[in-house]
Short mmCIF file of C-alpha atoms in Angstrom, two decimals:
data_model
loop_
_atom_site.label_atom_id
_atom_site.label_comp_id
_atom_site.label_asym_id
_atom_site.label_seq_id
_atom_site.Cartn_x
_atom_site.Cartn_y
_atom_site.Cartn_z
CA UNK C 1 -7.65 -145.26 225.49
CA UNK C 2 -9.25 -145.49 222.05
CA UNK C 3 -7.28 -143.88 219.19
CA UNK C 4 -9.09 -140.97 217.54
CA UNK C 5 -9.73 -140.99 213.73
CA UNK C 6 -7.62 -137.88 213.18
CA UNK C 7 -4.69 -139.54 214.94
CA UNK C 8 -5.03 -142.65 212.83
CA UNK C 9 -5.00 -140.57 209.64
CA UNK C 10 -1.91 -138.68 210.73
CA UNK C 11 -0.14 -141.96 211.46
CA UNK C 12 -0.91 -143.15 207.93
CA UNK C 13 0.06 -139.97 206.11
CA UNK C 14 3.08 -138.96 208.15
CA UNK C 15 5.50 -141.47 206.59
CA UNK C 16 4.18 -140.62 203.12
CA UNK C 17 4.61 -136.88 203.71
CA UNK C 18 8.13 -137.33 205.04
CA UNK C 19 9.07 -139.42 202.01
CA UNK C 20 7.66 -136.80 199.64
CA UNK C 21 9.60 -134.04 201.40
CA UNK C 22 12.80 -136.07 201.34
CA UNK C 23 12.56 -136.65 197.61
CA UNK C 24 11.10 -133.27 196.65
CA UNK C 25 14.41 -132.00 195.28
CA UNK C 26 15.03 -135.12 193.19
CA UNK C 27 14.77 -134.72 189.41
CA UNK C 28 15.62 -137.80 187.40
CA UNK C 29 17.11 -137.68 183.92
CA UNK C 30 19.94 -135.60 182.42
CA UNK C 31 20.34 -131.86 182.93
CA UNK C 32 20.64 -130.26 179.50
CA UNK C 33 23.61 -128.22 178.34
CA UNK C 34 24.35 -126.89 174.86
CA UNK C 35 26.80 -129.15 172.99
CA UNK C 36 30.23 -127.72 172.29
CA UNK C 37 31.29 -126.83 168.77
CA UNK C 38 34.73 -128.05 167.70
CA UNK C 39 37.33 -125.54 168.89
CA UNK C 40 38.97 -125.45 165.46
CA UNK C 41 35.73 -124.86 163.53
CA UNK C 42 36.15 -121.97 161.08
CA UNK C 43 34.87 -120.70 157.75
CA UNK C 44 37.93 -121.56 155.66
CA UNK C 45 41.32 -123.27 155.78
CA UNK C 46 42.89 -120.22 154.15
CA UNK C 47 42.91 -116.70 155.47
CA UNK C 48 39.85 -114.86 154.19
CA UNK C 49 40.20 -111.75 152.07
CA UNK C 50 39.24 -108.74 154.16
CA UNK C 51 38.15 -106.51 151.26
CA UNK C 52 36.03 -107.20 148.18
CA UNK C 53 36.81 -104.69 145.41
CA UNK C 54 34.72 -103.82 142.37
CA UNK C 55 34.22 -100.96 139.95
CA UNK C 56 32.88 -97.87 141.70
CA UNK C 57 31.10 -96.62 138.56
CA UNK C 58 28.66 -99.53 138.64
CA UNK C 59 27.65 -99.22 142.27
CA UNK C 60 30.25 -101.81 143.18
CA UNK C 61 32.01 -100.04 146.03
CA UNK C 62 34.66 -101.91 147.97
CA UNK C 63 33.32 -103.85 150.94
CA UNK C 64 35.48 -104.38 154.03
CA UNK C 65 34.89 -107.47 156.15
CA UNK C 66 35.23 -106.70 159.86
CA UNK C 67 35.66 -109.67 162.20
CA UNK C 68 33.53 -109.51 165.34
CA UNK C 69 31.43 -106.57 164.13
CA UNK C 70 27.88 -106.73 165.46
CA UNK C 71 24.92 -107.06 163.11
CA UNK C 72 22.20 -104.39 163.11
CA UNK C 73 18.70 -105.62 163.80
CA UNK C 74 17.40 -103.90 160.66
CA UNK C 75 20.30 -104.85 158.42
CA UNK C 76 18.37 -104.11 155.21
CA UNK C 77 18.52 -100.38 155.98
CA UNK C 78 22.23 -100.51 155.10
CA UNK C 79 21.19 -100.58 151.42
CA UNK C 80 19.96 -97.00 152.01
CA UNK C 81 16.71 -97.39 150.11
CA UNK C 82 13.63 -95.89 151.82
CA UNK C 83 11.36 -97.75 149.40
CA UNK C 84 12.99 -101.06 150.33
CA UNK C 85 12.72 -100.28 154.04
CA UNK C 86 9.00 -99.57 153.68
CA UNK C 87 8.41 -102.87 151.88
CA UNK C 88 10.21 -104.91 154.54
CA UNK C 89 8.26 -103.25 157.34
CA UNK C 90 4.99 -103.87 155.49
CA UNK C 91 5.88 -107.53 155.00
CA UNK C 92 6.64 -108.02 158.68
CA UNK C 93 3.22 -106.64 159.60
CA UNK C 94 1.10 -108.34 156.93
CA UNK C 95 2.79 -111.60 155.91
CA UNK C 96 0.64 -114.63 156.83
CA UNK C 97 3.67 -116.80 157.67
CA UNK C 98 4.74 -114.36 160.38
CA UNK C 99 1.22 -114.26 161.79
CA UNK C 100 1.09 -118.07 161.82
CA UNK C 101 4.45 -118.31 163.58
CA UNK C 102 3.32 -115.78 166.19
CA UNK C 103 0.16 -117.80 166.83
CA UNK C 104 2.20 -121.01 167.18
CA UNK C 105 4.40 -119.23 169.70
CA UNK C 106 1.42 -118.08 171.75
CA UNK C 107 0.03 -121.60 171.69
CA UNK C 108 3.32 -123.07 172.94
CA UNK C 109 3.47 -120.49 175.72
CA UNK C 110 -0.05 -121.34 176.92
CA UNK C 111 0.88 -125.02 177.04
CA UNK C 112 3.70 -124.14 179.45
CA UNK C 113 1.20 -122.54 181.81
CA UNK C 114 -1.08 -125.57 181.45
CA UNK C 115 1.73 -127.96 182.42
CA UNK C 116 2.87 -125.75 185.29
CA UNK C 117 -0.59 -126.16 186.84
CA UNK C 118 0.33 -129.80 187.55
CA UNK C 119 2.68 -128.61 190.29
CA UNK C 120 -0.24 -127.27 192.34
CA UNK C 121 -3.15 -128.99 194.11
CA UNK C 122 -6.41 -129.34 192.24
CA UNK C 123 -9.49 -128.11 194.11
CA UNK C 124 -13.07 -128.79 193.08
CA UNK C 125 -16.45 -128.20 194.68
CA UNK C 126 -19.61 -130.30 194.56
CA UNK C 127 -23.17 -129.45 195.59
CA UNK C 128 -25.91 -132.04 195.32
CA UNK C 129 -29.55 -132.30 196.33
CA UNK C 130 -31.69 -135.41 195.85
CA UNK C 131 -35.05 -136.83 197.00
CA UNK C 132 -35.10 -140.52 197.76
CA UNK C 133 -37.19 -143.21 199.42
CA UNK C 134 -35.47 -146.14 201.01
CA UNK C 135 -37.00 -149.58 200.49
CA UNK C 136 -39.04 -150.66 203.48
CA UNK C 137 -37.89 -154.24 202.99
CA UNK C 138 -34.20 -153.46 203.16
CA UNK C 139 -34.50 -150.81 205.85
CA UNK C 140 -36.84 -152.80 208.08
CA UNK C 141 -39.14 -149.79 208.30
CA UNK C 142 -42.39 -150.57 206.45
CA UNK C 143 -43.39 -146.95 206.09
CA UNK C 144 -39.96 -145.43 205.36
CA UNK C 145 -40.18 -141.70 204.76
CA UNK C 146 -39.26 -139.81 201.60
CA UNK C 147 -36.07 -137.93 202.33
CA UNK C 148 -34.44 -134.90 200.76
CA UNK C 149 -30.69 -135.40 200.98
CA UNK C 150 -28.43 -132.38 200.50
CA UNK C 151 -24.66 -132.37 200.37
CA UNK C 152 -21.88 -129.90 199.73
CA UNK C 153 -18.19 -130.73 199.66
CA UNK C 154 -14.79 -129.43 198.68
CA UNK C 155 -12.27 -131.91 197.27
CA UNK C 156 -8.53 -131.47 197.00
CA UNK C 157 -6.13 -133.70 195.10
CA UNK C 158 -2.38 -133.36 194.80
CA UNK C 159 0.27 -135.44 193.08
CA UNK C 160 3.68 -134.58 194.59
CA UNK C 161 6.37 -134.38 191.93
CA UNK C 162 8.66 -136.62 193.95
CA UNK C 163 11.01 -137.70 191.17
CA UNK C 164 10.68 -134.59 188.99
CA UNK C 165 8.66 -136.13 186.18
CA UNK C 166 6.28 -133.18 186.11
CA UNK C 167 9.17 -130.72 186.17
CA UNK C 168 10.81 -132.54 183.29
CA UNK C 169 7.53 -132.38 181.37
CA UNK C 170 7.39 -128.62 181.97
CA UNK C 171 11.01 -128.40 180.85
CA UNK C 172 10.08 -130.28 177.67
CA UNK C 173 7.13 -127.99 176.99
CA UNK C 174 9.28 -124.93 177.65
CA UNK C 175 11.87 -126.21 175.18
CA UNK C 176 9.09 -126.65 172.63
CA UNK C 177 8.08 -123.02 173.20
CA UNK C 178 11.69 -121.95 172.72
CA UNK C 179 11.71 -123.91 169.46
CA UNK C 180 8.65 -121.94 168.34
CA UNK C 181 10.33 -118.68 169.36
CA UNK C 182 13.24 -119.37 167.07
CA UNK C 183 10.99 -120.69 164.35
CA UNK C 184 9.39 -117.26 164.47
CA UNK C 185 12.83 -115.68 164.23
CA UNK C 186 13.69 -117.96 161.31
CA UNK C 187 10.45 -116.93 159.60
CA UNK C 188 11.26 -113.28 160.28
CA UNK C 189 14.79 -113.63 158.88
CA UNK C 190 13.72 -115.63 155.83
CA UNK C 191 10.97 -113.15 155.03
CA UNK C 192 13.20 -110.08 155.27
CA UNK C 193 15.88 -111.75 153.14
CA UNK C 194 13.28 -112.82 150.57
CA UNK C 195 11.83 -109.32 150.30
CA UNK C 196 15.30 -107.82 149.84
CA UNK C 197 16.33 -110.45 147.30
CA UNK C 198 13.08 -110.03 145.40
CA UNK C 199 13.61 -106.27 145.26
CA UNK C 200 17.15 -106.90 143.96
CA UNK C 201 15.76 -109.30 141.35
CA UNK C 202 13.22 -106.70 140.29
CA UNK C 203 15.97 -104.12 139.95
CA UNK C 204 18.13 -106.55 137.99
CA UNK C 205 15.36 -107.57 135.59
CA UNK C 206 14.32 -103.96 135.10
CA UNK C 207 17.91 -102.99 134.25
CA UNK C 208 18.18 -105.97 131.91
CA UNK C 209 15.01 -104.80 130.17
CA UNK C 210 16.45 -101.28 129.90
CA UNK C 211 19.70 -102.64 128.44
CA UNK C 212 17.78 -104.83 125.99
CA UNK C 213 15.62 -101.90 124.89
CA UNK C 214 18.78 -99.83 124.33
CA UNK C 215 20.27 -102.63 122.23
CA UNK C 216 17.01 -102.83 120.25
CA UNK C 217 17.24 -99.09 119.64
CA UNK C 218 20.82 -99.41 118.40
CA UNK C 219 20.00 -102.38 116.20
CA UNK C 220 16.95 -100.58 114.82
CA UNK C 221 19.10 -97.59 113.91
CA UNK C 222 21.60 -99.89 112.26
CA UNK C 223 18.78 -101.54 110.29
CA UNK C 224 17.63 -98.14 109.03
CA UNK C 225 21.19 -97.44 107.89
CA UNK C 226 21.42 -100.78 106.07
CA UNK C 227 18.08 -100.24 104.36
CA UNK C 228 19.28 -96.83 103.18
CA UNK C 229 22.48 -98.39 101.82
CA UNK C 230 20.47 -101.07 100.03
CA UNK C 231 18.33 -98.42 98.36
CA UNK C 232 21.54 -96.83 97.11
CA UNK C 233 22.73 -100.20 95.87
CA UNK C 234 25.72 -100.26 98.22
CA UNK C 235 24.71 -103.60 99.79
CA UNK C 236 22.45 -106.51 98.96
CA UNK C 237 19.34 -107.90 100.61
CA UNK C 238 21.33 -110.45 102.60
CA UNK C 239 22.83 -107.91 105.00
CA UNK C 240 19.45 -106.27 105.59
CA UNK C 241 17.74 -109.61 106.24
CA UNK C 242 20.51 -110.64 108.61
CA UNK C 243 20.10 -107.42 110.59
CA UNK C 244 16.33 -107.88 110.65
CA UNK C 245 16.87 -111.37 112.04
CA UNK C 246 19.24 -110.07 114.71
CA UNK C 247 16.77 -107.34 115.67
CA UNK C 248 13.89 -109.82 115.88
CA UNK C 249 15.97 -112.17 118.01
CA UNK C 250 16.81 -109.36 120.41
CA UNK C 251 13.17 -108.31 120.58
CA UNK C 252 12.27 -111.94 121.34
CA UNK C 253 14.31 -111.73 124.54
CA UNK C 254 12.05 -108.99 125.90
CA UNK C 255 8.86 -111.02 126.56
CA UNK C 256 10.67 -113.55 128.82
CA UNK C 257 12.20 -110.67 130.76
CA UNK C 258 8.81 -108.99 131.04
CA UNK C 259 7.29 -112.27 132.20
CA UNK C 260 10.05 -112.64 134.78
CA UNK C 261 9.41 -109.07 135.93
CA UNK C 262 5.68 -109.73 136.35
CA UNK C 263 6.21 -113.02 138.18
CA UNK C 264 8.80 -111.47 140.47
CA UNK C 265 6.42 -108.64 141.30
CA UNK C 266 3.69 -111.20 142.05
CA UNK C 267 6.10 -112.95 144.39
CA UNK C 268 6.82 -109.65 146.12
CA UNK C 269 3.09 -109.03 146.54
CA UNK C 270 2.76 -112.44 148.21
CA UNK C 271 5.56 -111.62 150.66
CA UNK C 272 3.78 -108.36 151.46
CA UNK C 273 0.50 -110.16 152.10
CA UNK C 274 -1.09 -108.47 149.09
CA UNK C 275 -3.04 -109.92 146.19
CA UNK C 276 -1.61 -109.43 142.67
CA UNK C 277 -4.17 -106.72 141.88
CA UNK C 278 -2.96 -104.72 144.90
CA UNK C 279 0.38 -103.93 143.27
CA UNK C 280 1.10 -100.28 143.98
CA UNK C 281 3.83 -100.03 141.36
CA UNK C 282 6.92 -99.70 143.58
CA UNK C 283 9.93 -99.47 141.27
CA UNK C 284 13.50 -100.52 141.92
CA UNK C 285 16.66 -100.32 139.90
CA UNK C 286 20.19 -101.14 140.91
CA UNK C 287 21.15 -97.47 140.96
CA UNK C 288 18.66 -96.89 143.81
CA UNK C 289 20.51 -99.34 146.08
CA UNK C 290 23.85 -98.87 147.81
CA UNK C 291 26.22 -101.60 148.87
CA UNK C 292 27.21 -101.45 152.55
CA UNK C 293 30.89 -100.56 152.70
CA UNK C 294 31.45 -102.47 155.96
CA UNK C 295 30.22 -106.01 156.48
CA UNK C 296 30.27 -107.99 159.74
CA UNK C 297 31.91 -111.38 160.04
CA UNK C 298 30.80 -112.98 163.29
CA UNK C 299 33.35 -115.04 165.15
CA UNK C 300 32.84 -118.79 164.57
CA UNK C 301 32.12 -119.29 168.27
CA UNK C 302 29.17 -116.88 168.03
CA UNK C 303 27.36 -118.52 165.11
CA UNK C 304 25.62 -121.21 167.18
CA UNK C 305 24.04 -118.51 169.34
CA UNK C 306 23.02 -116.24 166.48
CA UNK C 307 21.44 -118.53 163.91
CA UNK C 308 17.70 -119.10 164.52
CA UNK C 309 17.85 -122.52 162.86
CA UNK C 310 20.67 -123.61 165.16
CA UNK C 311 18.81 -122.31 168.21
CA UNK C 312 15.68 -124.16 167.04
CA UNK C 313 17.68 -127.38 166.70
CA UNK C 314 19.14 -126.76 170.17
CA UNK C 315 15.63 -126.36 171.60
CA UNK C 316 14.59 -129.67 170.04
CA UNK C 317 17.66 -131.31 171.57
CA UNK C 318 16.72 -129.80 174.93
CA UNK C 319 13.20 -131.15 174.60
CA UNK C 320 14.53 -134.62 173.80
CA UNK C 321 16.78 -134.45 176.87
CA UNK C 322 13.84 -133.52 179.11
CA UNK C 323 11.74 -136.32 177.64
CA UNK C 324 14.31 -138.83 178.89
CA UNK C 325 13.63 -137.60 182.42
CA UNK C 326 9.88 -137.94 181.86
CA UNK C 327 10.33 -141.53 180.67
CA UNK C 328 12.54 -142.41 183.66
CA UNK C 329 10.07 -140.84 186.12
CA UNK C 330 7.23 -142.91 184.66
CA UNK C 331 9.08 -146.06 185.77
CA UNK C 332 9.17 -144.91 189.39
CA UNK C 333 6.44 -144.80 192.07
CA UNK C 334 3.68 -142.25 191.59
CA UNK C 335 2.37 -140.51 194.72
CA UNK C 336 -1.00 -138.88 195.27
CA UNK C 337 -2.88 -137.29 198.17
CA UNK C 338 -6.61 -136.68 198.13
CA UNK C 339 -8.96 -135.18 200.67
CA UNK C 340 -12.47 -133.85 200.94
CA UNK C 341 -14.46 -131.86 203.46
CA UNK C 342 -18.18 -131.23 203.43
CA UNK C 343 -21.61 -131.70 204.88
CA UNK C 344 -24.47 -134.10 204.18
CA UNK C 345 -27.93 -133.63 205.70
CA UNK C 346 -31.44 -135.01 205.30
CA UNK C 347 -34.76 -133.18 205.26
CA UNK C 348 -35.20 -130.49 207.84
CA UNK C 349 -31.54 -130.07 208.66
CA UNK C 350 -29.31 -127.28 207.46
CA UNK C 351 -26.03 -127.94 205.72
CA UNK C 352 -22.97 -127.60 207.95
CA UNK C 353 -25.09 -127.88 211.07
CA UNK C 354 -23.66 -129.68 214.06
CA UNK C 355 -22.99 -133.35 213.35
CA UNK C 356 -23.48 -133.06 209.55
CA UNK C 357 -19.81 -132.83 208.65
CA UNK C 358 -18.07 -135.46 206.52
CA UNK C 359 -14.42 -135.66 205.53
CA UNK C 360 -11.85 -137.98 204.04
CA UNK C 361 -8.09 -137.97 203.61
CA UNK C 362 -6.07 -140.56 201.73
CA UNK C 363 -2.64 -141.10 200.32
CA UNK C 364 -1.49 -143.61 197.73
CA UNK C 365 1.64 -144.90 196.06
CA UNK C 366 1.43 -146.63 192.70
CA UNK C 367 4.38 -148.59 191.35
CA UNK C 368 4.32 -150.30 187.95
CA UNK C 369 5.19 -153.97 188.47
CA UNK C 370 4.60 -155.65 185.12
CA UNK C 371 3.93 -153.91 181.81
CA UNK C 372 5.76 -156.28 179.45
CA UNK C 373 8.65 -153.82 179.23
CA UNK C 374 6.59 -150.95 177.81
CA UNK C 375 8.03 -148.26 180.09
CA UNK C 376 11.60 -149.45 179.58
CA UNK C 377 11.21 -149.39 175.81
CA UNK C 378 9.70 -145.91 175.98
CA UNK C 379 12.76 -144.76 177.91
CA UNK C 380 15.05 -146.30 175.31
CA UNK C 381 13.02 -144.62 172.59
CA UNK C 382 13.50 -141.28 174.37
CA UNK C 383 17.26 -141.87 174.46
CA UNK C 384 17.24 -142.70 170.75
CA UNK C 385 15.24 -139.53 170.07
CA UNK C 386 17.92 -137.56 171.92
CA UNK C 387 20.62 -139.14 169.75
CA UNK C 388 18.62 -138.24 166.64
CA UNK C 389 18.21 -134.63 167.78
CA UNK C 390 21.92 -134.42 168.63
CA UNK C 391 22.83 -135.56 165.12
CA UNK C 392 20.39 -133.08 163.57
CA UNK C 393 21.80 -130.31 165.76
CA UNK C 394 25.32 -131.04 164.58
CA UNK C 395 24.12 -131.12 160.98
CA UNK C 396 22.45 -127.73 161.42
CA UNK C 397 25.65 -126.26 162.88
CA UNK C 398 27.70 -127.63 159.97
CA UNK C 399 25.20 -126.12 157.51
CA UNK C 400 25.44 -122.77 159.31
CA UNK C 401 29.21 -122.68 158.87
CA UNK C 402 28.79 -123.74 155.25
CA UNK C 403 26.34 -120.89 154.59
CA UNK C 404 28.72 -118.30 156.04
CA UNK C 405 31.68 -119.74 154.12
CA UNK C 406 29.71 -119.71 150.86
CA UNK C 407 28.56 -116.13 151.41
CA UNK C 408 32.09 -114.91 152.15
CA UNK C 409 33.50 -116.68 149.11
CA UNK C 410 30.72 -115.32 146.91
CA UNK C 411 31.42 -111.75 148.03
CA UNK C 412 35.03 -112.04 146.91
CA UNK C 413 34.40 -113.99 143.70
CA UNK C 414 31.45 -111.90 142.51
CA UNK C 415 33.33 -108.66 143.16
CA UNK C 416 36.11 -109.93 140.90
CA UNK C 417 33.54 -111.11 138.36
CA UNK C 418 31.91 -107.69 138.27
CA UNK C 419 35.28 -106.09 137.63
CA UNK C 420 35.83 -108.33 134.64
CA UNK C 421 32.29 -107.82 133.35
CA UNK C 422 32.70 -104.05 133.51
CA UNK C 423 35.95 -104.31 131.55
CA UNK C 424 34.26 -106.60 129.03
CA UNK C 425 31.25 -104.29 128.62
CA UNK C 426 33.40 -101.20 128.13
CA UNK C 427 35.61 -102.99 125.64
CA UNK C 428 32.57 -104.31 123.77
CA UNK C 429 31.03 -100.82 123.71
CA UNK C 430 34.24 -99.28 122.38
CA UNK C 431 34.57 -102.02 119.78
CA UNK C 432 30.96 -101.58 118.67
CA UNK C 433 31.43 -97.83 118.25
CA UNK C 434 34.59 -98.44 116.23
CA UNK C 435 33.05 -101.12 113.99
CA UNK C 436 29.96 -98.98 113.37
CA UNK C 437 32.16 -96.10 112.23
CA UNK C 438 34.22 -98.41 110.04
CA UNK C 439 31.10 -99.98 108.56
CA UNK C 440 29.71 -96.59 107.56
CA UNK C 441 32.96 -95.99 105.69
CA UNK C 442 32.82 -99.43 104.11
CA UNK C 443 36.02 -100.50 105.83
CA UNK C 444 34.59 -103.70 107.40
CA UNK C 445 32.07 -106.31 106.38
CA UNK C 446 28.63 -106.50 107.90
CA UNK C 447 29.47 -109.72 109.74
CA UNK C 448 31.95 -107.76 111.86
CA UNK C 449 29.23 -105.33 112.85
CA UNK C 450 26.82 -108.14 113.71
CA UNK C 451 29.43 -109.85 115.88
CA UNK C 452 30.18 -106.59 117.69
CA UNK C 453 26.49 -106.02 118.36
CA UNK C 454 25.97 -109.50 119.78
CA UNK C 455 29.07 -109.23 121.95
CA UNK C 456 27.96 -105.92 123.39
CA UNK C 457 24.46 -107.26 124.06
CA UNK C 458 25.82 -110.25 125.97
CA UNK C 459 28.31 -108.24 128.01
CA UNK C 460 25.76 -105.56 128.93
CA UNK C 461 23.32 -108.12 130.30
CA UNK C 462 26.09 -110.05 132.07
CA UNK C 463 27.27 -106.87 133.77
CA UNK C 464 23.78 -106.19 135.12
CA UNK C 465 23.56 -109.73 136.50
CA UNK C 466 27.03 -109.49 138.05
CA UNK C 467 26.13 -106.19 139.68
CA UNK C 468 22.93 -107.66 141.14
CA UNK C 469 24.87 -110.67 142.42
CA UNK C 470 26.87 -108.46 144.80
CA UNK C 471 23.68 -107.17 146.42
CA UNK C 472 22.36 -110.72 146.73
CA UNK C 473 25.69 -111.87 148.22
CA UNK C 474 25.45 -109.14 150.85
CA UNK C 475 21.93 -110.25 151.74
CA UNK C 476 23.08 -113.87 151.93
CA UNK C 477 25.85 -112.93 154.38
CA UNK C 478 23.47 -111.14 156.74
CA UNK C 479 21.09 -114.09 156.56
CA UNK C 480 23.89 -116.62 157.15
CA UNK C 481 25.05 -114.70 160.24
CA UNK C 482 21.59 -114.77 161.83
CA UNK C 483 20.19 -111.39 160.82
CA UNK C 484 20.92 -109.53 164.07
CA UNK C 485 17.57 -110.38 165.69
CA UNK C 486 19.07 -109.64 169.13
CA UNK C 487 19.57 -105.98 168.12
CA UNK C 488 16.07 -105.30 166.84
CA UNK C 489 14.21 -102.22 168.02
CA UNK C 490 11.54 -104.33 169.76
CA UNK C 491 14.14 -105.79 172.12
CA UNK C 492 14.12 -103.76 175.32
CA UNK C 493 16.94 -104.78 177.68
CA UNK C 494 15.21 -102.97 180.55
CA UNK C 495 12.10 -105.17 180.38
CA UNK C 496 13.60 -108.60 180.86
CA UNK C 497 10.85 -111.01 181.79
CA UNK C 498 8.08 -108.64 180.68
CA UNK C 499 5.75 -109.48 177.80
CA UNK C 500 6.79 -108.08 174.45
CA UNK C 501 4.83 -107.77 171.24
CA UNK C 502 4.86 -111.55 170.82
CA UNK C 503 3.34 -112.18 174.24
CA UNK C 504 6.44 -113.77 175.75
CA UNK C 505 9.32 -112.60 177.94
CA UNK C 506 11.76 -110.16 176.40
CA UNK C 507 13.94 -111.29 173.53
CA UNK C 508 16.85 -110.32 175.75
CA UNK C 509 16.32 -113.61 177.57
CA UNK C 510 17.33 -115.57 174.49
CA UNK C 511 20.43 -113.65 173.56
CA UNK C 512 23.28 -115.88 172.35
CA UNK C 513 24.58 -117.73 175.39
CA UNK C 514 27.97 -119.24 176.10
CA UNK C 515 28.41 -122.86 175.11
CA UNK C 516 28.36 -125.56 177.76
CA UNK C 517 29.39 -129.17 177.64
CA UNK C 518 26.87 -131.75 176.43
CA UNK C 519 25.69 -134.42 178.91
CA UNK C 520 27.67 -137.62 178.73
CA UNK C 521 25.98 -140.65 177.18
CA UNK C 522 25.95 -142.44 180.52
CA UNK C 523 24.21 -139.51 182.22
CA UNK C 524 21.39 -139.64 179.67
CA UNK C 525 20.48 -143.11 180.90
CA UNK C 526 20.04 -142.12 184.55
#
């Protein structure tokens, strides 16, 4: 009995199909896991001070450090400044860097969907109609007719992901999207910290200008007194000229401060997505800000899950791990199945009429045999890229701990510094008042008065800078701890897997996760 075509096709494809099914669950390459952080990693060898004290009269309230305290998503609201809150919200809506990061995230997400399509069959249709005349010489029919040939077909192609190369590529693309997610978070955190720090700088410079103007007023009054004494013959020109010089020198410090104020405001406008001429005149001074009295100190084990830069580095490491699997899969056989079904007819016959059907079904296996070692070297390059990403990840983690340690130390040191600056300013003020009174009575020389004025000027400006430093230190701590992105208002724990305002699954999906062991070096070579 003659074997039918369909039976012959099934005999050819059956072994191939069975092999594909047997290997369908195989995924070559390492399975990624977050590297462990050293169990003894901490912010300091010594026990950290739990309270930073400063003078309450200068807005320097004591700040208590609370281990394990969670970080609010809108941490800047703890400064209790409605004007500052409004600026941060405006920046988040209008800053071009945030918009660019959001677009990069959407792009990465679409690439995931594009790669996922490789797991499914590809179907295409073709319709063709042509008129042709066959050569009478070749056909043996001297008067061969002119034919109208019509055809319609549906083609299907499928590449079974037998060794998981396609799945590893999707894993790589997904890791790249996760990298973009945390790049967006890093942009978000950097922007909010920059807006807050710029507002603090504006407040500091404005207070320095106010202190300088007060010193100019005092020196101007002293100059009037000296000029009156010279008219009475009590002093000579030298003392008056010296005071004029001191007054001019103090006035000369105003233009740099005013320039700094203008440049800082221009920087703030840029963060807000405004042009310099769109300055609406928001004003800040240090008295309008309040230091948070309680500050969080995240546990060392939580830092790697909270810092956007660490999570970005982890995503890059994950991508490098997946790329090893892609490189390994490229060395193995590639399978494909193609088929088509359609109809081809000549003039006078309808498509899909009896006897007009055509079909084909084929399977293939392609195995690289000789490529001069190209695929092997690409695999080795992927392993080296993983090692590079692992080193960069560790470096990012070390930097994260360094940032937290620096911020904690700055909180303590700058609180102490503010205390001393307040004492120095009050002492200088008292001394200036005393010397001025003595000078009016002729009890001290003018040089004593000049020295007292200069000392007070320096201590007043130093106190303003020390006061501003505490606000900046607080901002630096929140930034070093990750900024509390997982507690933001746009995170809805009830919509896990649903699109959020960034067009991706809920932020709840990327909450800090528990650490897992890194893949062994040998496993990376599988």
